Structure formats: structure tokens, C-alpha cells
Amino acid sequence: MSERVAVDLKVNGTTHRVSVPAMRTLMAVLRDDLGLTGTKNACDQGVCGSCTVLIDGAPARACLALAVALPGIAITTVEGLAQGDTLSPVQQAFLDAGAIQCGFCMPGMIIQATALLAENKRPSEDDIRHSISGNLCRCSGYTKVIEAISLAASRLTP
Ligand code: FES
Ligand code: FES
């Protein structure tokens, strides 16, 4: 049995002390230990972007990050974007634009879009396409996703 390491993970503003094997991924901890199943596991290989979370404000793949490497670092999952019952502007725009089909890729897309709009208030379509180029969607064809991110940008910066 592999040795366990105690680590304090700061997820969505709350610190959780977990005891994990050194090679346990952040995704496994989020989903299986903390019950934050909004972070999706589609490939488990760093390819699809469905597990994207914010680590210290930057988008990162939770399936490639080791939990023990992140003590005290702010981690934000899709569950952490809403304020109570009020969706974040990006979440709301995805709904309003009808961007969601099966929804499996959407948490990662929404996190990625949130990071984009934090850095670039008025992204061009090319900027948006480039930003989500690592987030794979099997359903949507991306058109509505791009519309949703543009809508969120226009609402955040009229
Ligand atoms: Fe992490 Fe696909 S599940 S990139
Ligand atoms: Fe189904 Fe993107 S909405 S994979």
C-alpha cells in the first residue's frame, strides 16, 4: 500500500485536509474524496480539457496535477463559480446561449472561459477559439460555445 501524505487543499475558498497517496491526482481528490463531481473525467490523460479547474487563477488540468503539490493554493472548480443560487456570468451566458448539449465538456469550457475573460475583457472570436482549443466537445460544434463566451464578455464589459 502506498504511503499517504496529508495535504491542505484550498478548494472554492474552503480548506480541506486530505490524506492521499503521493501520486493521487487533483481530479481524483476533487471527485472521489471531496464529492465535487462537476470536474469531469473524460480522458484522464490531459488531452480533452473536461477536468479543467483554476489553480491560482490559471486554467489547469486536474487529471495531470498531483494533489500533494498544491498545499494552500487556491483551487476553483465549476462548483465555486456561482454565488449561492446565482450563476456566474459565464455560467448564465452558456445557459442563455443554448450552448449546452450533453454537458460533459461544459464545466471545463466554463472554467476556461472564466480564465479568458479575467485576462481579456473583449476577446475576439479568434481569441475565444484559441482559448478553448484544448477543450474538446463531441456534441456542440463549438458555435454556441463561442456565442456564449461572447455574450458573457459583452455583459461583463458592455
Ligand atoms: Fe483531464 Fe481529459 S480528463 S484532460
Ligand atoms: Fe457534449 Fe460538449 S456538450 S461533449
PDB file of C-alpha atoms and ligand atoms in Angstrom:
ATOM      1  CA  MET A   1       0.000   0.000   0.000  1.00  0.00           C
ATOM      2  CA  SER A   2       1.418   3.398  -0.947  1.00  0.00           C
ATOM      3  CA  GLU A   3       2.279   5.877   1.744  1.00  0.00           C
ATOM      4  CA  ARG A   4      -0.231   8.611   2.374  1.00  0.00           C
ATOM      5  CA  VAL A   5       0.565  12.284   2.705  1.00  0.00           C
ATOM      6  CA  ALA A   6      -1.548  14.870   4.495  1.00  0.00           C
ATOM      7  CA  VAL A   7      -2.215  17.998   2.492  1.00  0.00           C
ATOM      8  CA  ASP A   8      -4.433  21.020   2.999  1.00  0.00           C
ATOM      9  CA  LEU A   9      -6.276  21.763  -0.214  1.00  0.00           C
ATOM     10  CA  LYS A  10      -7.994  25.118  -0.561  1.00  0.00           C
ATOM     11  CA  VAL A  11     -10.919  24.446  -2.823  1.00  0.00           C
ATOM     12  CA  ASN A  12     -13.534  27.075  -3.602  1.00  0.00           C
ATOM     13  CA  GLY A  13     -12.433  29.053  -0.558  1.00  0.00           C
ATOM     14  CA  THR A  14     -12.619  26.174   1.910  1.00  0.00           C
ATOM     15  CA  THR A  15      -9.585  24.327   3.221  1.00  0.00           C
ATOM     16  CA  HIS A  16      -9.875  20.545   3.270  1.00  0.00           C
ATOM     17  CA  ARG A  17      -7.283  18.370   4.962  1.00  0.00           C
ATOM     18  CA  VAL A  18      -6.933  15.172   2.981  1.00  0.00           C
ATOM     19  CA  SER A  19      -4.626  12.224   3.332  1.00  0.00           C
ATOM     20  CA  VAL A  20      -3.693  10.890  -0.071  1.00  0.00           C
ATOM     21  CA  PRO A  21      -1.148   8.721  -1.840  1.00  0.00           C
ATOM     22  CA  ALA A  22       1.598  10.898  -3.322  1.00  0.00           C
ATOM     23  CA  MET A  23       0.537  10.120  -6.885  1.00  0.00           C
ATOM     24  CA  ARG A  24      -3.182  10.798  -6.396  1.00  0.00           C
ATOM     25  CA  THR A  25      -4.368  13.368  -8.899  1.00  0.00           C
ATOM     26  CA  LEU A  26      -6.236  16.512  -8.008  1.00  0.00           C
ATOM     27  CA  MET A  27      -9.113  15.247 -10.133  1.00  0.00           C
ATOM     28  CA  ALA A  28      -9.425  12.055  -8.094  1.00  0.00           C
ATOM     29  CA  VAL A  29      -9.384  14.037  -4.866  1.00  0.00           C
ATOM     30  CA  LEU A  30     -11.950  16.543  -6.091  1.00  0.00           C
ATOM     31  CA  ARG A  31     -14.348  13.962  -7.460  1.00  0.00           C
ATOM     32  CA  ASP A  32     -13.882  10.966  -5.207  1.00  0.00           C
ATOM     33  CA  ASP A  33     -12.757  12.445  -1.893  1.00  0.00           C
ATOM     34  CA  LEU A  34     -14.492  15.820  -1.848  1.00  0.00           C
ATOM     35  CA  GLY A  35     -17.558  14.904  -3.924  1.00  0.00           C
ATOM     36  CA  LEU A  36     -17.033  17.782  -6.366  1.00  0.00           C
ATOM     37  CA  THR A  37     -18.128  15.860  -9.432  1.00  0.00           C
ATOM     38  CA  GLY A  38     -18.579  18.951 -11.587  1.00  0.00           C
ATOM     39  CA  THR A  39     -14.986  18.410 -12.649  1.00  0.00           C
ATOM     40  CA  LYS A  40     -15.361  15.773 -15.343  1.00  0.00           C
ATOM     41  CA  ASN A  41     -13.107  12.882 -16.236  1.00  0.00           C
ATOM     42  CA  ALA A  42     -13.275  12.132 -19.928  1.00  0.00           C
ATOM     43  CA  CYS A  43      -9.751  11.068 -20.871  1.00  0.00           C
ATOM     44  CA  ASP A  44      -7.647  11.039 -17.689  1.00  0.00           C
ATOM     45  CA  GLN A  45      -4.652  11.792 -19.911  1.00  0.00           C
ATOM     46  CA  GLY A  46      -4.508  15.568 -20.194  1.00  0.00           C
ATOM     47  CA  VAL A  47      -5.998  15.593 -23.675  1.00  0.00           C
ATOM     48  CA  CYS A  48      -9.634  16.709 -23.529  1.00  0.00           C
ATOM     49  CA  GLY A  49      -9.863  19.612 -21.088  1.00  0.00           C
ATOM     50  CA  SER A  50     -13.010  18.334 -19.374  1.00  0.00           C
ATOM     51  CA  CYS A  51     -11.240  18.375 -15.994  1.00  0.00           C
ATOM     52  CA  THR A  52     -10.070  21.989 -16.251  1.00  0.00           C
ATOM     53  CA  VAL A  53     -10.014  23.875 -12.956  1.00  0.00           C
ATOM     54  CA  LEU A  54      -8.380  27.116 -11.891  1.00  0.00           C
ATOM     55  CA  ILE A  55      -5.176  26.700  -9.912  1.00  0.00           C
ATOM     56  CA  ASP A  56      -4.077  30.042  -8.504  1.00  0.00           C
ATOM     57  CA  GLY A  57      -6.318  31.648 -11.119  1.00  0.00           C
ATOM     58  CA  ALA A  58      -4.875  29.848 -14.124  1.00  0.00           C
ATOM     59  CA  PRO A  59      -6.658  27.071 -16.001  1.00  0.00           C
ATOM     60  CA  ALA A  60      -5.076  23.677 -15.457  1.00  0.00           C
ATOM     61  CA  ARG A  61      -5.927  20.023 -15.993  1.00  0.00           C
ATOM     62  CA  ALA A  62      -6.846  18.392 -12.749  1.00  0.00           C
ATOM     63  CA  CYS A  63      -6.034  14.960 -14.162  1.00  0.00           C
ATOM     64  CA  LEU A  64      -2.390  15.985 -14.576  1.00  0.00           C
ATOM     65  CA  ALA A  65      -1.956  17.780 -11.244  1.00  0.00           C
ATOM     66  CA  LEU A  66      -0.906  15.948  -8.099  1.00  0.00           C
ATOM     67  CA  ALA A  67      -2.870  16.937  -5.018  1.00  0.00           C
ATOM     68  CA  VAL A  68       0.212  16.830  -2.775  1.00  0.00           C
ATOM     69  CA  ALA A  69       1.840  19.549  -4.883  1.00  0.00           C
ATOM     70  CA  LEU A  70      -0.915  22.071  -4.159  1.00  0.00           C
ATOM     71  CA  PRO A  71      -0.983  22.781  -0.415  1.00  0.00           C
ATOM     72  CA  GLY A  72      -2.743  26.038   0.325  1.00  0.00           C
ATOM     73  CA  ILE A  73      -3.011  27.061  -3.320  1.00  0.00           C
ATOM     74  CA  ALA A  74      -6.388  28.423  -4.395  1.00  0.00           C
ATOM     75  CA  ILE A  75      -8.251  25.881  -6.497  1.00  0.00           C
ATOM     76  CA  THR A  76     -11.550  26.773  -8.130  1.00  0.00           C
ATOM     77  CA  THR A  77     -13.901  24.223  -9.620  1.00  0.00           C
ATOM     78  CA  VAL A  78     -17.104  24.842 -11.520  1.00  0.00           C
ATOM     79  CA  GLU A  79     -18.993  24.499  -8.215  1.00  0.00           C
ATOM     80  CA  GLY A  80     -17.106  27.518  -6.926  1.00  0.00           C
ATOM     81  CA  LEU A  81     -18.172  29.953  -9.637  1.00  0.00           C
ATOM     82  CA  ALA A  82     -21.757  30.587  -8.597  1.00  0.00           C
ATOM     83  CA  GLN A  83     -22.658  32.859  -5.693  1.00  0.00           C
ATOM     84  CA  GLY A  84     -25.293  30.870  -3.853  1.00  0.00           C
ATOM     85  CA  ASP A  85     -28.170  30.390  -6.283  1.00  0.00           C
ATOM     86  CA  THR A  86     -26.828  32.986  -8.700  1.00  0.00           C
ATOM     87  CA  LEU A  87     -24.831  31.562 -11.561  1.00  0.00           C
ATOM     88  CA  SER A  88     -21.649  33.294 -12.606  1.00  0.00           C
ATOM     89  CA  PRO A  89     -21.937  35.492 -15.694  1.00  0.00           C
ATOM     90  CA  VAL A  90     -20.200  32.850 -17.774  1.00  0.00           C
ATOM     91  CA  GLN A  91     -22.424  30.046 -16.491  1.00  0.00           C
ATOM     92  CA  GLN A  92     -25.523  32.130 -17.167  1.00  0.00           C
ATOM     93  CA  ALA A  93     -24.362  33.020 -20.665  1.00  0.00           C
ATOM     94  CA  PHE A  94     -23.801  29.355 -21.522  1.00  0.00           C
ATOM     95  CA  LEU A  95     -27.377  28.657 -20.478  1.00  0.00           C
ATOM     96  CA  ASP A  96     -28.819  31.673 -22.263  1.00  0.00           C
ATOM     97  CA  ALA A  97     -26.944  30.951 -25.476  1.00  0.00           C
ATOM     98  CA  GLY A  98     -28.121  27.341 -25.501  1.00  0.00           C
ATOM     99  CA  ALA A  99     -24.527  26.166 -25.606  1.00  0.00           C
ATOM    100  CA  ILE A 100     -25.042  23.034 -23.534  1.00  0.00           C
ATOM    101  CA  GLN A 101     -25.902  19.711 -25.112  1.00  0.00           C
ATOM    102  CA  CYS A 102     -24.813  16.601 -23.212  1.00  0.00           C
ATOM    103  CA  GLY A 103     -22.943  18.957 -20.913  1.00  0.00           C
ATOM    104  CA  PHE A 104     -19.981  16.743 -20.204  1.00  0.00           C
ATOM    105  CA  CYS A 105     -17.382  19.188 -21.505  1.00  0.00           C
ATOM    106  CA  MET A 106     -19.113  22.258 -20.145  1.00  0.00           C
ATOM    107  CA  PRO A 107     -17.528  22.602 -16.700  1.00  0.00           C
ATOM    108  CA  GLY A 108     -14.110  22.652 -18.324  1.00  0.00           C
ATOM    109  CA  MET A 109     -15.278  25.056 -21.027  1.00  0.00           C
ATOM    110  CA  ILE A 110     -16.814  27.379 -18.457  1.00  0.00           C
ATOM    111  CA  ILE A 111     -13.694  27.382 -16.309  1.00  0.00           C
ATOM    112  CA  GLN A 112     -11.552  28.031 -19.385  1.00  0.00           C
ATOM    113  CA  ALA A 113     -13.846  30.876 -20.486  1.00  0.00           C
ATOM    114  CA  THR A 114     -13.792  32.346 -16.985  1.00  0.00           C
ATOM    115  CA  ALA A 115      -9.999  32.443 -17.098  1.00  0.00           C
ATOM    116  CA  LEU A 116     -10.038  34.006 -20.556  1.00  0.00           C
ATOM    117  CA  LEU A 117     -12.417  36.792 -19.545  1.00  0.00           C
ATOM    118  CA  ALA A 118     -10.434  37.527 -16.403  1.00  0.00           C
ATOM    119  CA  GLU A 119      -7.468  38.356 -18.614  1.00  0.00           C
ATOM    120  CA  ASN A 120      -9.096  39.618 -21.787  1.00  0.00           C
ATOM    121  CA  LYS A 121     -12.259  41.661 -21.321  1.00  0.00           C
ATOM    122  CA  ARG A 122     -13.023  41.940 -25.010  1.00  0.00           C
ATOM    123  CA  PRO A 123     -11.807  38.785 -26.707  1.00  0.00           C
ATOM    124  CA  SER A 124     -12.138  38.468 -30.446  1.00  0.00           C
ATOM    125  CA  GLU A 125     -13.649  35.322 -31.931  1.00  0.00           C
ATOM    126  CA  ASP A 126     -10.116  34.179 -32.698  1.00  0.00           C
ATOM    127  CA  ASP A 127      -9.117  34.794 -29.085  1.00  0.00           C
ATOM    128  CA  ILE A 128     -12.048  32.672 -27.911  1.00  0.00           C
ATOM    129  CA  ARG A 129     -11.325  29.901 -30.401  1.00  0.00           C
ATOM    130  CA  HIS A 130      -7.694  29.858 -29.347  1.00  0.00           C
ATOM    131  CA  SER A 131      -8.606  29.815 -25.650  1.00  0.00           C
ATOM    132  CA  ILE A 132     -10.917  26.813 -25.919  1.00  0.00           C
ATOM    133  CA  SER A 133      -8.827  24.961 -28.478  1.00  0.00           C
ATOM    134  CA  GLY A 134      -7.788  22.445 -25.832  1.00  0.00           C
ATOM    135  CA  ASN A 135     -11.349  21.780 -24.659  1.00  0.00           C
ATOM    136  CA  LEU A 136     -12.903  19.046 -26.741  1.00  0.00           C
ATOM    137  CA  CYS A 137     -16.645  18.817 -27.290  1.00  0.00           C
ATOM    138  CA  ARG A 138     -18.253  15.854 -29.006  1.00  0.00           C
ATOM    139  CA  CYS A 139     -21.681  17.470 -29.357  1.00  0.00           C
ATOM    140  CA  SER A 140     -21.855  21.164 -29.968  1.00  0.00           C
ATOM    141  CA  GLY A 141     -19.707  22.072 -32.943  1.00  0.00           C
ATOM    142  CA  TYR A 142     -18.425  24.982 -30.803  1.00  0.00           C
ATOM    143  CA  THR A 143     -20.556  27.674 -32.472  1.00  0.00           C
ATOM    144  CA  LYS A 144     -22.863  28.109 -29.486  1.00  0.00           C
ATOM    145  CA  VAL A 145     -19.959  27.901 -27.087  1.00  0.00           C
ATOM    146  CA  ILE A 146     -18.262  30.800 -28.857  1.00  0.00           C
ATOM    147  CA  GLU A 147     -21.543  32.730 -28.831  1.00  0.00           C
ATOM    148  CA  ALA A 148     -21.887  32.088 -25.113  1.00  0.00           C
ATOM    149  CA  ILE A 149     -18.409  33.380 -24.313  1.00  0.00           C
ATOM    150  CA  SER A 150     -19.007  36.466 -26.488  1.00  0.00           C
ATOM    151  CA  LEU A 151     -22.299  37.033 -24.679  1.00  0.00           C
ATOM    152  CA  ALA A 152     -20.618  36.770 -21.295  1.00  0.00           C
ATOM    153  CA  ALA A 153     -17.912  39.199 -22.401  1.00  0.00           C
ATOM    154  CA  SER A 154     -20.482  41.722 -23.640  1.00  0.00           C
ATOM    155  CA  ARG A 155     -22.368  41.516 -20.358  1.00  0.00           C
ATOM    156  CA  LEU A 156     -19.247  41.851 -18.232  1.00  0.00           C
ATOM    157  CA  THR A 157     -17.838  44.719 -20.271  1.00  0.00           C
ATOM    158  CA  PRO A 158     -20.759  46.455 -22.030  1.00  0.00           C
TER     159      PRO A 158
HETATM  160 FE1  FES B   1      -8.190  15.740 -17.857  1.00  0.00          FE
HETATM  161 FE2  FES B   1      -9.235  14.906 -20.138  1.00  0.00          FE
HETATM  162  S1  FES B   1      -9.822  14.321 -18.137  1.00  0.00           S
HETATM  163  S2  FES B   1      -7.719  16.469 -19.838  1.00  0.00           S
HETATM  164 FE1  FES B   2     -21.470  17.133 -25.050  1.00  0.00          FE
HETATM  165 FE2  FES B   2     -19.677  19.069 -25.199  1.00  0.00          FE
HETATM  166  S1  FES B   2     -21.834  19.274 -24.896  1.00  0.00           S
HETATM  167  S2  FES B   2     -19.300  16.952 -25.109  1.00  0.00           S
END
